[in-house]
mmCIF file of C-alpha atoms in Angstrom:
data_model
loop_
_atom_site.group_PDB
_atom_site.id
_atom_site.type_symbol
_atom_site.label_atom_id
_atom_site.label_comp_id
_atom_site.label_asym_id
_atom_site.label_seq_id
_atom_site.Cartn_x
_atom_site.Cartn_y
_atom_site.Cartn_z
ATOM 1 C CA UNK A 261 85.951 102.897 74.485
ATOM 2 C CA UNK A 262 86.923 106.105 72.649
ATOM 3 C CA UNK A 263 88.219 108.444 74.317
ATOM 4 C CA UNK A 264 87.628 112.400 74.257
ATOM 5 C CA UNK A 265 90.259 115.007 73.606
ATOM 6 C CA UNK A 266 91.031 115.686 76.740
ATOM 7 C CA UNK A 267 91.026 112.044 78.121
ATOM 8 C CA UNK A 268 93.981 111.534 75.755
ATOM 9 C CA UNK A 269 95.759 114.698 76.442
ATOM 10 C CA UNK A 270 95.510 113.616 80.326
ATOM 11 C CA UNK A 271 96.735 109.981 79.369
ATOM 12 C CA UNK A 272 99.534 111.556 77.812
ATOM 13 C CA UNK A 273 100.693 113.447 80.767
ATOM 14 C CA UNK A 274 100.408 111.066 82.854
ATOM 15 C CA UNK A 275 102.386 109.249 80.479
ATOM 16 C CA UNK A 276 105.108 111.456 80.539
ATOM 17 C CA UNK A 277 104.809 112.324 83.883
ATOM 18 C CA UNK A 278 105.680 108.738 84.729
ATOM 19 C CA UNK A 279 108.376 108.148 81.966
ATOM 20 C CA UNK A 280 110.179 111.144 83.342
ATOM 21 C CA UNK A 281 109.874 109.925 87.301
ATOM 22 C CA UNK A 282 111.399 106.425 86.246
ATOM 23 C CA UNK A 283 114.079 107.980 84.000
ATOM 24 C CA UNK A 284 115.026 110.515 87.046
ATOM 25 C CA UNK A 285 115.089 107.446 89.669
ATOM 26 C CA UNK A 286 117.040 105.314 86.989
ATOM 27 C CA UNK A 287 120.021 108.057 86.951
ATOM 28 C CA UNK A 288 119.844 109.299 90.394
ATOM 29 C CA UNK A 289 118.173 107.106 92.692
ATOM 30 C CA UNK A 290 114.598 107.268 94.015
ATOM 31 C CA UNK A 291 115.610 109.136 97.225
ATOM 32 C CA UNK A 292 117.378 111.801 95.198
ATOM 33 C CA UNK A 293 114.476 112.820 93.412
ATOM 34 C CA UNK A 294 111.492 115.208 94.268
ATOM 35 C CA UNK A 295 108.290 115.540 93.013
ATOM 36 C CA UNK A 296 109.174 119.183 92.204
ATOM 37 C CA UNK A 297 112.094 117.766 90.024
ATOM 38 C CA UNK A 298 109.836 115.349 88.169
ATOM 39 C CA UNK A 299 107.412 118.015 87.344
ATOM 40 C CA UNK A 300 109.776 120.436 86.135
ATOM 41 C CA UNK A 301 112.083 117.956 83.906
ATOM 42 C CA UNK A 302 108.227 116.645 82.702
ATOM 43 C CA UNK A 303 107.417 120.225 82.114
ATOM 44 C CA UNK A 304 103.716 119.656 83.721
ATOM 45 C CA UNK A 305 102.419 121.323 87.386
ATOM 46 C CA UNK A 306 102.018 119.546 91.084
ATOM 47 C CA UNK A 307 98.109 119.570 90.118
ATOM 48 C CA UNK A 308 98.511 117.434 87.345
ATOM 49 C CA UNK A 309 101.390 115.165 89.028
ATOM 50 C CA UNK A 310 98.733 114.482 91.790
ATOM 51 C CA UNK A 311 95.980 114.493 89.560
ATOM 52 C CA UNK A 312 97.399 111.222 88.576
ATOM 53 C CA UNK A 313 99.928 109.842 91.155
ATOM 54 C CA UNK A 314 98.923 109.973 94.851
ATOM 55 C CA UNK A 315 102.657 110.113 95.855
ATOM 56 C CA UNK A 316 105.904 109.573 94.332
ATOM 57 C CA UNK A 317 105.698 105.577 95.356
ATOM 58 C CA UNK A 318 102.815 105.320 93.056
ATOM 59 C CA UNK A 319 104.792 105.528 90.085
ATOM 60 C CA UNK A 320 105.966 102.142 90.923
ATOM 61 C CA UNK A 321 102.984 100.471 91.271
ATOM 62 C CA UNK A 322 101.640 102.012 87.664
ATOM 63 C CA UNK A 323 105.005 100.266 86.040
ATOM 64 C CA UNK A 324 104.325 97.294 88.033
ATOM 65 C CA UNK A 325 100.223 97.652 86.122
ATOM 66 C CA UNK A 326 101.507 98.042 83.272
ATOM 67 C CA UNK A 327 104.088 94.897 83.235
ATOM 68 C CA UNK A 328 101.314 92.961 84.395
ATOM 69 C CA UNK A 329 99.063 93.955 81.448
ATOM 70 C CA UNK A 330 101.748 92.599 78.903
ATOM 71 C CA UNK A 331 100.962 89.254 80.838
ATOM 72 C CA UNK A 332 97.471 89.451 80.304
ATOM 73 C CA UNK A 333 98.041 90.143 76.566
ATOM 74 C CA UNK A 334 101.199 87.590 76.224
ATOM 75 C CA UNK A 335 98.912 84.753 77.255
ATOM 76 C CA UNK A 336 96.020 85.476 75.237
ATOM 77 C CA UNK A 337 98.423 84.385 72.272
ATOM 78 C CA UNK A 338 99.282 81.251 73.654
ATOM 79 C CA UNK A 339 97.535 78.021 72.305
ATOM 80 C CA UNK A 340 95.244 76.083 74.391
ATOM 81 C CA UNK A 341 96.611 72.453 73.438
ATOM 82 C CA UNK A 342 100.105 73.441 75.269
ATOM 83 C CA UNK A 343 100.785 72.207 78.490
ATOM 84 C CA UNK A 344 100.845 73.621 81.294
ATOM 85 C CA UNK A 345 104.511 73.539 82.006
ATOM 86 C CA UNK A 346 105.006 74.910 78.461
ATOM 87 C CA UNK A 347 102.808 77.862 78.838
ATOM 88 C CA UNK A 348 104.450 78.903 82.133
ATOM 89 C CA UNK A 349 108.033 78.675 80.674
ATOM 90 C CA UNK A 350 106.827 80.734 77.519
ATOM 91 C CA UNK A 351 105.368 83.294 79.749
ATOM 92 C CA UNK A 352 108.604 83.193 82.084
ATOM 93 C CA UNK A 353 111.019 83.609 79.041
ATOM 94 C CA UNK A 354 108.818 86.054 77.495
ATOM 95 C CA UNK A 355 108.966 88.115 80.713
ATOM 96 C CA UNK A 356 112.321 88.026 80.955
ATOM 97 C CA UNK A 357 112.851 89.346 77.186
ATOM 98 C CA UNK A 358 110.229 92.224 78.027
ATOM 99 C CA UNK A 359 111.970 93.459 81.138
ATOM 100 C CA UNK A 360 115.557 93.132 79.767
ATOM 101 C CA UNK A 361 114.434 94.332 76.013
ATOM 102 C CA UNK A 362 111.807 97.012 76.406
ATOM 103 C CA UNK A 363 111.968 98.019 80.016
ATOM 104 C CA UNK A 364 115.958 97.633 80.416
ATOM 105 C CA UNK A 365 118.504 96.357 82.934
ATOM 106 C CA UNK A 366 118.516 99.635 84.921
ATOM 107 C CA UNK A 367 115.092 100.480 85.235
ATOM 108 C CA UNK A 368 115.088 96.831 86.412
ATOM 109 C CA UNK A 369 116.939 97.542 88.420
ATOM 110 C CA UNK A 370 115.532 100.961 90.237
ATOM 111 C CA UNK A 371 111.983 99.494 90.705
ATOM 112 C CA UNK A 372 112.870 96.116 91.869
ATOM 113 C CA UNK A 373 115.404 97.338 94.629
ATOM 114 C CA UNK A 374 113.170 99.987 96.200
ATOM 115 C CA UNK A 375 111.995 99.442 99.256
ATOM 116 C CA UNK A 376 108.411 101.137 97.814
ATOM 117 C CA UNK A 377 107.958 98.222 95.035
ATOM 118 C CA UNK A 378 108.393 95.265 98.113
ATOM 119 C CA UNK A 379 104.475 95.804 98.838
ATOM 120 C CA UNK A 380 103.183 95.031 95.450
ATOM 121 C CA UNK A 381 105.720 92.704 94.783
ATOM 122 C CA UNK A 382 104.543 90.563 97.617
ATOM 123 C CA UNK A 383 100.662 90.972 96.928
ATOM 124 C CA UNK A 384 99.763 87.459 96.002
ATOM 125 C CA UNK A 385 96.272 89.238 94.032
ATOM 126 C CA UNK A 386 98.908 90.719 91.363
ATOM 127 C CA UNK A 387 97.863 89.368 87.846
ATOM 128 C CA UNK A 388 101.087 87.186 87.401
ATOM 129 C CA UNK A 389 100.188 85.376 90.184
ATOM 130 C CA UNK A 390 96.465 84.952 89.165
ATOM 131 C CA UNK A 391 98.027 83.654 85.786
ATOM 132 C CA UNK A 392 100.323 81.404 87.444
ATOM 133 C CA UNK A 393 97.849 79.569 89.491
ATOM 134 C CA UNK A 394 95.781 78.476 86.761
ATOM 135 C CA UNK A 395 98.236 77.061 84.416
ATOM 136 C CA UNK A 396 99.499 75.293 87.989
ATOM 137 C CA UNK A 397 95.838 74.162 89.010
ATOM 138 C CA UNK A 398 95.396 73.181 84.754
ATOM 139 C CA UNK A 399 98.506 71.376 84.860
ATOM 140 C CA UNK A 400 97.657 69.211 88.278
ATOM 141 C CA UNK A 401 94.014 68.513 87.114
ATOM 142 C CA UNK A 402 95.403 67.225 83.857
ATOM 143 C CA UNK A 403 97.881 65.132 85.937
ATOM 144 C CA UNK A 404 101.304 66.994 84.595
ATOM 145 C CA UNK A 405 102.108 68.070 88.686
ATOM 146 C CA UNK A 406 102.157 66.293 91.226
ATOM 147 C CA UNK A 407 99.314 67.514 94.033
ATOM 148 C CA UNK A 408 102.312 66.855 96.926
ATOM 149 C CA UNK A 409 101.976 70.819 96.909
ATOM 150 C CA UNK A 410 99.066 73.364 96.714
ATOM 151 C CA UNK A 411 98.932 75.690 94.150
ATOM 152 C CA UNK A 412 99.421 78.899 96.156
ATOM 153 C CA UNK A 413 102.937 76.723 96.759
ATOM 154 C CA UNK A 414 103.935 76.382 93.532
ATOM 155 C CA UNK A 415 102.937 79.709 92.224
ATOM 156 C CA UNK A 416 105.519 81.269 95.161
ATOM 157 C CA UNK A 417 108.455 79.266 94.278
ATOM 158 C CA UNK A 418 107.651 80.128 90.405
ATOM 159 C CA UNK A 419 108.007 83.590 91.004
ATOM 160 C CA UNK A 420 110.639 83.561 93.769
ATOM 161 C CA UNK A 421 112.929 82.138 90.298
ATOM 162 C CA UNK A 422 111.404 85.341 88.833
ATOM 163 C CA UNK A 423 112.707 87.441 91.280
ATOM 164 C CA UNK A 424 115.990 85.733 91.880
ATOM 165 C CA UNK A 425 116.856 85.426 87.812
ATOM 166 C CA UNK A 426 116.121 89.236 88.483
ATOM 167 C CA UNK A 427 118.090 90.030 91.284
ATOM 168 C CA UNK A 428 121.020 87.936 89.805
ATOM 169 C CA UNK A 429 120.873 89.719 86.603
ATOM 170 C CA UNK A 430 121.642 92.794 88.828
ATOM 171 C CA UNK A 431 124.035 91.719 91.276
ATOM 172 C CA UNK A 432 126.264 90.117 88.742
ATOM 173 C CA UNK A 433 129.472 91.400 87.795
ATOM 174 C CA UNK A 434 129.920 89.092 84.299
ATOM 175 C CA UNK A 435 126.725 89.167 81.951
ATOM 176 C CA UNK A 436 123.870 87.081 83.059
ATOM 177 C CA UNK A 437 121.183 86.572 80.735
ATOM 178 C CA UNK A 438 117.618 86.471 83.014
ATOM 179 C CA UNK A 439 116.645 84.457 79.382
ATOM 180 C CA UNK A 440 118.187 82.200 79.344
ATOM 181 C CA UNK A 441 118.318 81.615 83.378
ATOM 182 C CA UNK A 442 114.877 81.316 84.140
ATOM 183 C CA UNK A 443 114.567 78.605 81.855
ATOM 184 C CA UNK A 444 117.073 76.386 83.501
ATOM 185 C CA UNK A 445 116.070 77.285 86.681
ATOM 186 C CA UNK A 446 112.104 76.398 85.793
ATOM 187 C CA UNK A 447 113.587 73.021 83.969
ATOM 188 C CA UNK A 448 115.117 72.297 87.679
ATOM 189 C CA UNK A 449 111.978 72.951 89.088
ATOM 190 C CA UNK A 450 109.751 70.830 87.148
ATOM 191 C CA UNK A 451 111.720 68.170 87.097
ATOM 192 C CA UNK A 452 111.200 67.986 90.968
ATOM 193 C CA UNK A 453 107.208 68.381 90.881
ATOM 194 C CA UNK A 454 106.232 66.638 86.888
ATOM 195 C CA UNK A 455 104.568 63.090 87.591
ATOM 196 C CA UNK A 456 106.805 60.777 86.778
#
């Protein structure tokens, strides 16, 4: 689809309207900042902030759209003939990479310890877990997983060692590598649900 002139010149405002929000919440905390503030630093009005952003909290949930995007496109790359367990450890390390590389420890950080990001977070129809469940349900039909646990299961506990490599990479004082954590903590959990 190609857009028109001003269908990009929107997209861009919106993009900057939304690097500027997560920039001010990075420095001063989401509670500290107005939507007044974020238009003026963003140099745009209130009609276009709410042209594109119902409220403040929304500007969460557009990060959280476009994280879940670079899943989509991540696992388009991967090759079919992997397993199942392989694909969902690629897509788990590559995750990690993104959010510590491109994204950054303290914008992390901000969106994952507001209380406005717990909703979609929590909502089980979010791509990742969509993506999750069928390399689980591929990896049971092709007998990799055990079926002692349903898929909806599995899927939670994958991305509750998601979260917690998250949370631990902010809550630790020495340097924790998410990395390099969520792949020993995904080798621990396999090991408990491969067929032997």
């Amino acid at each position: 689809m190609t857009l028109n002139a001003k269908q990009k010149k929107a997209l861009k405002t919106k993009k900057r309207i939304l690097e500027t929000a997560l920039e001010l919440f990075s420095q001063k905390g989401y509670n500290q900042v107005t939507v007044d503030e974020i238009v003026e630093k963003s140099k745009t009005s209130k009609g276009a902030f709410y042209g594109h952003f119902a409220s403040k909290s929304e500007i969460f949930l557009e990060k959280f759209k476009e994280i879940d995007n670079f899943y989509d496109e991540f696992c388009k790359t991967l090759p079919n003939d992997l397993s199942a367990k392989e694909k969902i450890i690629r897509l788990s390390i590559t995750q990690m990479k993104y959010l510590k590389n491109d994204l950054g420890k303290e914008l992390m950080q901000t969106i994952y310890m507001n209380p406005q990001s717990a909703k979609f977070l929590a909502d089980t129809n979010r791509r990742l877990y969509h993506i999750l469940e069928n390399y689980l349900q591929e990896g049971q039909e092709k007998g990799e997983f055990t079926k002692d646990f349903s898929i909806q299961d599995l899927a939670m506990i994958i991305s509750r060692c998601m979260r917690g490599t998250l949370y631990d990479w902010f809550i630790f004082e020495k340097e924790l590598d998410p990395v390099i954590e969520i792949e020993k903590m995904l080798q621990a959990v396999f090991q408990g649900i491969e067929k032997c």
